[in-house]
XYZ file of N, CA and C in Angstrom:
465
model
N 134.461 126.096 94.922
C 135.025 127.570 95.597
C 136.135 128.189 94.853
N 137.127 127.131 94.179
C 138.017 127.698 93.457
C 137.442 128.590 92.262
N 136.482 128.272 91.735
C 135.707 128.856 90.482
C 135.251 130.234 91.308
N 134.858 130.415 92.323
C 134.316 131.683 92.783
C 135.386 132.521 93.170
N 136.653 131.887 93.645
C 137.600 132.601 94.141
C 138.100 133.535 92.890
N 138.076 132.915 91.737
C 138.784 133.173 90.550
C 137.953 134.284 89.894
N 136.551 134.591 90.272
C 135.579 135.324 89.488
C 136.117 136.672 89.879
N 135.917 137.795 88.737
C 136.240 139.178 89.270
C 134.856 139.810 90.265
N 135.462 140.562 90.682
C 134.602 141.282 92.130
C 133.178 141.497 91.789
N 132.814 141.735 90.404
C 131.294 141.972 90.113
C 130.598 140.742 90.086
N 131.335 139.769 89.610
C 130.411 138.633 89.361
C 130.145 137.841 90.639
N 130.845 138.240 91.825
C 130.437 137.926 93.087
C 128.949 138.151 93.563
N 128.630 139.364 93.092
C 127.187 139.921 93.405
C 126.376 139.386 92.468
N 126.695 139.075 91.321
C 125.715 138.028 90.404
C 125.498 136.831 91.069
N 126.499 136.094 91.674
C 126.391 134.885 92.538
C 125.521 135.011 93.747
N 125.332 136.121 94.131
C 124.188 136.516 95.388
C 122.835 136.550 94.970
N 122.852 137.160 93.799
C 121.505 137.306 93.361
C 120.767 136.310 92.600
N 121.580 135.010 92.239
C 121.312 133.896 91.686
C 120.280 133.101 92.723
N 120.363 133.172 93.909
C 119.645 132.204 94.904
C 118.488 132.797 95.122
N 118.016 133.948 95.034
C 116.773 134.680 95.215
C 115.355 133.779 94.483
N 115.612 133.266 93.238
C 114.659 132.728 92.535
C 114.620 131.373 93.067
N 115.662 130.763 93.479
C 115.771 129.438 94.061
C 115.040 129.268 95.330
N 115.155 130.239 96.168
C 114.269 130.298 97.353
C 112.992 130.592 97.056
N 112.510 131.620 96.367
C 111.263 131.979 95.850
C 110.611 130.486 95.284
N 111.166 129.973 94.460
C 110.694 128.541 93.958
C 110.270 127.568 94.976
N 111.270 127.572 96.108
C 111.439 126.495 97.273
C 110.005 126.924 98.027
N 109.714 128.339 98.298
C 108.441 128.802 98.829
C 107.564 128.419 98.259
N 107.442 128.443 96.803
C 105.929 128.371 96.136
C 105.736 126.766 95.916
N 106.700 126.064 96.040
C 106.474 124.603 96.056
C 106.032 124.146 97.225
N 106.587 124.657 98.227
C 106.097 124.146 99.734
C 104.655 124.761 100.093
N 104.508 125.825 99.698
C 102.883 126.306 99.835
C 102.019 125.418 98.843
N 102.453 125.117 97.835
C 101.555 124.386 97.043
C 101.416 122.991 97.430
N 102.512 122.496 97.931
C 102.228 121.098 98.683
C 101.395 121.028 99.870
N 101.616 122.133 100.625
C 100.826 122.132 101.883
C 99.289 122.323 101.418
N 98.834 122.919 100.418
C 97.577 123.170 99.979
C 97.054 122.054 99.368
N 97.871 121.072 98.586
C 97.319 119.987 98.187
C 97.137 119.004 99.335
N 98.015 118.824 100.257
C 97.624 117.990 101.667
C 96.477 118.505 102.186
N 95.957 119.783 101.992
C 94.737 120.117 102.915
C 93.612 119.980 102.115
N 93.547 119.871 100.804
C 92.664 119.445 99.739
C 92.394 118.056 99.960
N 93.406 117.034 99.682
C 93.284 115.861 99.921
C 92.761 115.110 101.426
N 93.299 115.981 102.194
C 92.686 115.422 103.628
C 91.326 115.866 103.775
N 90.557 116.849 103.341
C 89.176 117.511 103.679
C 88.370 117.103 102.464
N 88.882 116.453 101.576
C 88.135 116.019 100.334
C 87.052 114.912 100.696
N 85.890 115.016 100.416
C 84.967 114.211 100.755
C 83.940 113.488 99.431
N 84.143 112.517 98.997
C 83.654 111.721 97.991
C 82.292 111.097 97.944
N 81.654 111.286 97.193
C 80.270 110.917 97.041
C 80.235 109.683 95.814
N 80.473 108.495 96.198
C 80.326 107.520 95.129
C 79.049 107.412 94.317
N 78.259 107.669 94.800
C 76.717 107.714 94.030
C 77.038 108.578 92.641
N 77.294 109.564 93.010
C 77.588 110.382 91.613
C 78.398 109.867 90.527
N 79.680 109.356 90.582
C 80.322 109.158 89.573
C 79.481 107.806 89.057
N 79.148 106.840 89.859
C 78.199 105.649 89.573
C 77.031 105.944 88.766
N 76.132 106.989 88.979
C 75.124 107.603 88.187
C 75.709 108.134 86.985
N 76.540 108.956 86.823
C 77.367 109.269 85.568
C 77.521 108.252 84.733
N 78.200 106.903 85.221
C 78.744 106.047 84.550
C 77.585 105.281 83.893
N 76.386 105.117 84.683
C 74.996 104.452 84.299
C 74.420 105.343 83.268
N 74.404 106.504 82.950
C 73.980 107.371 82.020
C 74.769 107.488 80.644
N 75.836 107.033 80.873
C 76.922 107.195 79.545
C 77.123 105.811 79.095
N 78.011 105.738 78.245
C 78.603 104.501 77.405
C 80.062 104.199 77.813
N 80.202 104.312 79.146
C 81.553 103.919 79.645
C 81.474 102.217 79.214
N 80.625 101.566 79.301
C 80.701 100.099 79.280
C 80.880 99.695 77.691
N 81.127 100.650 76.834
C 81.131 100.165 75.571
C 82.483 99.283 75.226
N 83.465 99.950 75.878
C 84.938 99.096 75.842
C 84.655 97.642 76.491
N 83.794 97.617 77.527
C 83.570 96.323 78.119
C 83.155 95.397 77.174
N 81.722 95.712 76.778
C 81.020 94.959 75.533
C 81.940 94.659 74.481
N 82.747 95.480 73.936
C 83.567 95.211 72.750
C 84.559 93.961 73.245
N 85.024 94.156 74.251
C 86.242 93.028 74.811
C 85.373 91.867 74.915
N 84.294 91.790 75.697
C 83.510 90.429 76.040
C 83.221 89.898 74.557
N 82.787 90.502 73.794
C 82.277 90.022 72.258
C 83.651 89.320 71.732
N 84.719 90.133 71.776
C 86.047 89.524 71.353
C 86.511 88.202 71.996
N 86.393 88.366 73.590
C 86.690 86.955 74.286
C 85.856 85.932 73.520
N 84.578 86.312 73.389
C 83.421 85.168 73.202
C 83.776 84.860 71.608
N 84.788 85.236 70.909
C 85.061 84.816 69.574
C 84.894 85.811 68.395
N 84.074 86.961 68.587
C 83.844 87.713 67.652
C 84.991 88.385 67.416
N 85.460 88.530 66.155
C 86.684 89.414 65.580
C 86.640 90.673 66.409
N 87.738 91.420 66.818
C 87.371 92.548 67.337
C 87.039 93.883 66.628
N 87.122 93.765 65.359
C 86.931 94.731 64.427
C 85.333 94.701 64.280
N 84.800 93.425 64.068
C 83.276 93.263 64.396
C 82.720 93.593 65.589
N 83.291 93.337 66.484
C 82.671 93.784 68.024
C 82.849 94.890 68.085
N 83.833 95.839 67.561
C 84.081 97.200 67.856
C 82.748 98.140 66.922
N 82.505 97.282 65.712
C 81.507 97.944 64.919
C 80.070 97.580 65.490
N 79.841 96.254 66.140
C 78.507 96.120 66.720
C 78.273 97.122 67.783
N 79.130 97.045 68.820
C 79.230 98.098 70.000
C 78.907 99.611 69.420
N 79.616 99.995 68.543
C 79.427 101.479 67.817
C 78.055 101.434 67.208
N 77.259 100.603 66.664
C 76.125 100.591 66.276
C 75.142 100.601 67.203
N 75.460 99.851 68.133
C 74.546 99.967 69.520
C 74.395 101.511 70.324
N 75.678 101.985 70.108
C 75.633 102.970 70.908
C 75.158 104.295 69.997
N 75.291 104.232 68.659
C 74.690 105.122 67.849
C 73.289 105.007 67.778
N 72.548 103.708 67.939
C 71.222 103.387 68.209
C 70.568 104.178 69.345
N 71.322 103.650 70.299
C 71.092 104.510 71.708
C 70.899 105.983 71.633
N 71.806 106.624 71.060
C 71.721 107.916 71.016
C 70.541 108.493 70.046
N 70.491 108.045 69.153
C 69.267 108.192 68.372
C 68.030 107.990 68.994
N 67.617 107.164 69.750
C 66.400 106.790 70.329
C 66.428 107.222 71.932
N 67.526 107.963 72.329
C 67.597 108.490 73.546
C 67.760 107.664 74.691
N 68.034 106.268 74.410
C 68.217 105.202 75.299
C 69.446 105.034 75.949
N 69.682 104.909 77.552
C 70.892 104.716 78.167
C 70.977 103.210 78.243
N 72.252 102.915 78.421
C 72.650 101.571 78.841
C 71.612 100.649 79.631
N 71.165 101.275 80.769
C 70.362 100.498 81.495
C 69.034 100.332 80.972
N 68.649 100.930 80.002
C 67.296 100.985 79.053
C 67.219 99.643 78.165
N 68.255 98.967 78.146
C 68.529 97.599 77.180
C 68.297 96.383 78.119
N 67.716 95.649 77.664
C 67.460 94.270 78.174
C 68.192 93.183 77.427
N 68.557 92.391 78.014
C 69.263 90.954 77.323
C 68.522 90.695 76.011
N 67.247 90.697 76.181
C 66.461 90.405 75.004
C 66.709 91.319 73.878
N 66.350 92.646 74.249
C 66.813 93.728 73.323
C 68.261 93.646 72.540
N 69.344 93.352 73.424
C 70.488 93.365 72.888
C 70.591 92.138 71.908
N 69.946 91.028 72.371
C 70.035 89.751 71.356
C 69.128 89.947 70.142
N 68.070 90.657 70.137
C 67.550 91.108 68.798
C 68.578 92.033 67.931
N 69.027 92.978 68.880
C 69.792 93.845 67.761
C 71.139 93.160 67.377
N 71.686 92.176 67.925
C 72.722 91.231 67.315
C 72.717 90.108 68.221
N 72.766 88.939 67.446
C 72.906 87.761 68.135
C 74.040 87.278 68.893
N 75.046 87.994 68.792
C 76.497 88.202 69.482
C 76.447 88.434 71.067
N 75.193 89.112 71.257
C 75.205 89.850 72.580
C 74.408 88.682 73.302
N 75.162 87.833 73.950
C 74.540 86.901 74.968
C 74.212 87.450 76.296
N 73.218 86.755 77.007
C 73.013 87.076 78.348
C 74.127 87.566 79.476
N 75.259 86.879 79.172
C 76.509 87.305 79.871
C 76.989 88.241 79.703
N 76.898 88.793 78.293
C 77.561 90.174 77.609
C 76.582 91.233 78.255
N 75.223 90.936 78.323
C 74.378 91.908 78.518
C 74.655 92.292 79.693
N 74.962 91.554 80.600
C 75.346 91.898 82.391
C 76.422 93.058 82.338
N 77.338 93.203 81.347
C 78.267 94.026 81.275
C 77.618 95.706 81.079
N 75.977 95.858 80.783
C 75.529 97.190 80.770
C 75.673 97.659 82.081
N 76.001 97.098 83.267
C 75.932 97.518 84.493
C 77.557 97.892 84.755
N 77.922 99.108 84.624
C 79.247 99.248 84.794
C 80.087 98.668 86.151
N 79.543 98.232 87.076
C 80.148 97.651 88.141
C 80.545 96.117 87.729
N 79.782 95.619 86.646
C 80.115 94.389 86.355
C 81.394 94.308 85.455
N 81.469 95.401 84.518
C 82.644 95.776 83.591
C 83.797 96.008 84.401
N 83.739 96.404 85.629
C 85.023 96.789 86.738
C 85.521 95.443 87.060
N 84.850 94.435 87.256
C 85.398 93.214 87.670
C 86.211 92.478 86.694
N 86.136 92.841 85.455
C 87.112 92.329 84.703
C 88.257 92.732 84.718
N 88.449 94.044 85.439
C 89.771 94.662 85.557
C 90.618 94.253 86.900
N 90.391 93.219 87.218
C 91.116 92.635 88.578
C 92.448 92.166 88.228
N 93.280 92.661 87.553
C 94.741 92.293 87.489
C 95.662 93.398 88.220
N 97.004 92.900 88.551
C 97.883 93.782 89.128
C 97.861 94.942 88.410
N 97.732 96.218 89.150
C 97.724 97.544 88.433
C 96.422 97.827 87.400
N 95.412 97.022 87.631
C 94.050 97.282 86.854
C 93.494 98.407 87.728
N 92.129 98.704 87.097
C 91.375 99.453 87.879
C 90.037 98.848 88.477
N 90.173 97.553 88.707
C 89.185 96.960 89.293
C 88.919 97.382 90.766
N 88.025 97.208 91.505
C 87.871 97.611 92.905
C 88.988 96.926 93.750
N 89.271 95.717 93.932
C 90.066 95.050 94.741
C 91.681 95.572 94.216
N 91.628 95.384 92.859
C 93.230 96.012 92.620
C 93.517 97.504 93.087
N 92.530 98.244 92.866
C 92.601 99.627 93.436
C 92.881 99.647 94.842
N 92.221 98.892 95.630
C 92.416 98.742 97.061
C 93.443 98.285 97.555
N 94.334 97.267 96.874
C 95.597 96.787 96.992
C 96.449 97.891 96.859
N 96.368 98.468 95.630
C 97.229 99.608 95.217
C 97.291 100.970 96.316
N 96.089 101.241 96.594
C 96.108 102.168 97.903
C 96.657 101.642 99.286
N 96.490 100.340 99.451
C 97.053 99.891 100.666
C 98.716 99.927 100.680
N 99.347 99.589 99.492
C 100.743 99.484 99.412
C 100.969 101.175 99.146
N 100.327 102.049 98.705
C 100.509 103.594 98.775
C 100.742 104.033 100.223
N 99.761 103.624 100.947
C 99.683 104.008 102.501
C 100.932 103.353 103.392
N 101.198 102.253 102.885
C 102.497 101.627 103.646
C 103.533 102.359 103.288
N 103.901 102.570 101.895
C 104.963 103.582 101.423
C 104.977 104.814 102.050
N 104.097 105.416 102.153
C 103.737 106.848 102.653
C 104.210 106.818 104.239
N 103.691 105.684 104.974
C 104.197 105.572 106.158
C 105.496 105.459 106.328
N 106.107 104.720 105.389
C 107.547 104.575 105.605
C 108.402 105.822 105.307
N 107.793 106.666 104.339
C 108.620 107.666 104.138
C 108.419 108.699 105.286
N 107.342 108.738 105.936
C 107.057 109.948 106.969
C 107.887 109.570 108.293
N 108.563 108.471 108.496
C 109.352 108.364 109.552
C 110.448 108.668 109.508
């Protein structure tokens, strides 16, 4: 207040005009948050769509490379093997689901039947079951914690 008291008279008008952008920004943020709440409350997800998209793509490539590395293949070689597999698939128009365990073993002996299971994206997600991971149970636990936290904040 002392600073305001010592300002010349014309500056007082400037101090009145500096608040309008703040109030406008507050209204904009409030409206945006209300819209986000409405969108989140009304969103209906179709889990079959992302599952189908994952099955048609090579999102499993990382899982395959990591499994090969865990099985003892040096990671740079595992990366090269999976890269060649993806390239071959693109050339021939094959999707991950088109490959059998026998096809993979013929492609490279490092691909065991256990690693071939990872061609199913749901199998690869199971390896992400760590705190903060993207596995289904880890995500469910994170959502439960978030709901509890939101309920605490709403009180």
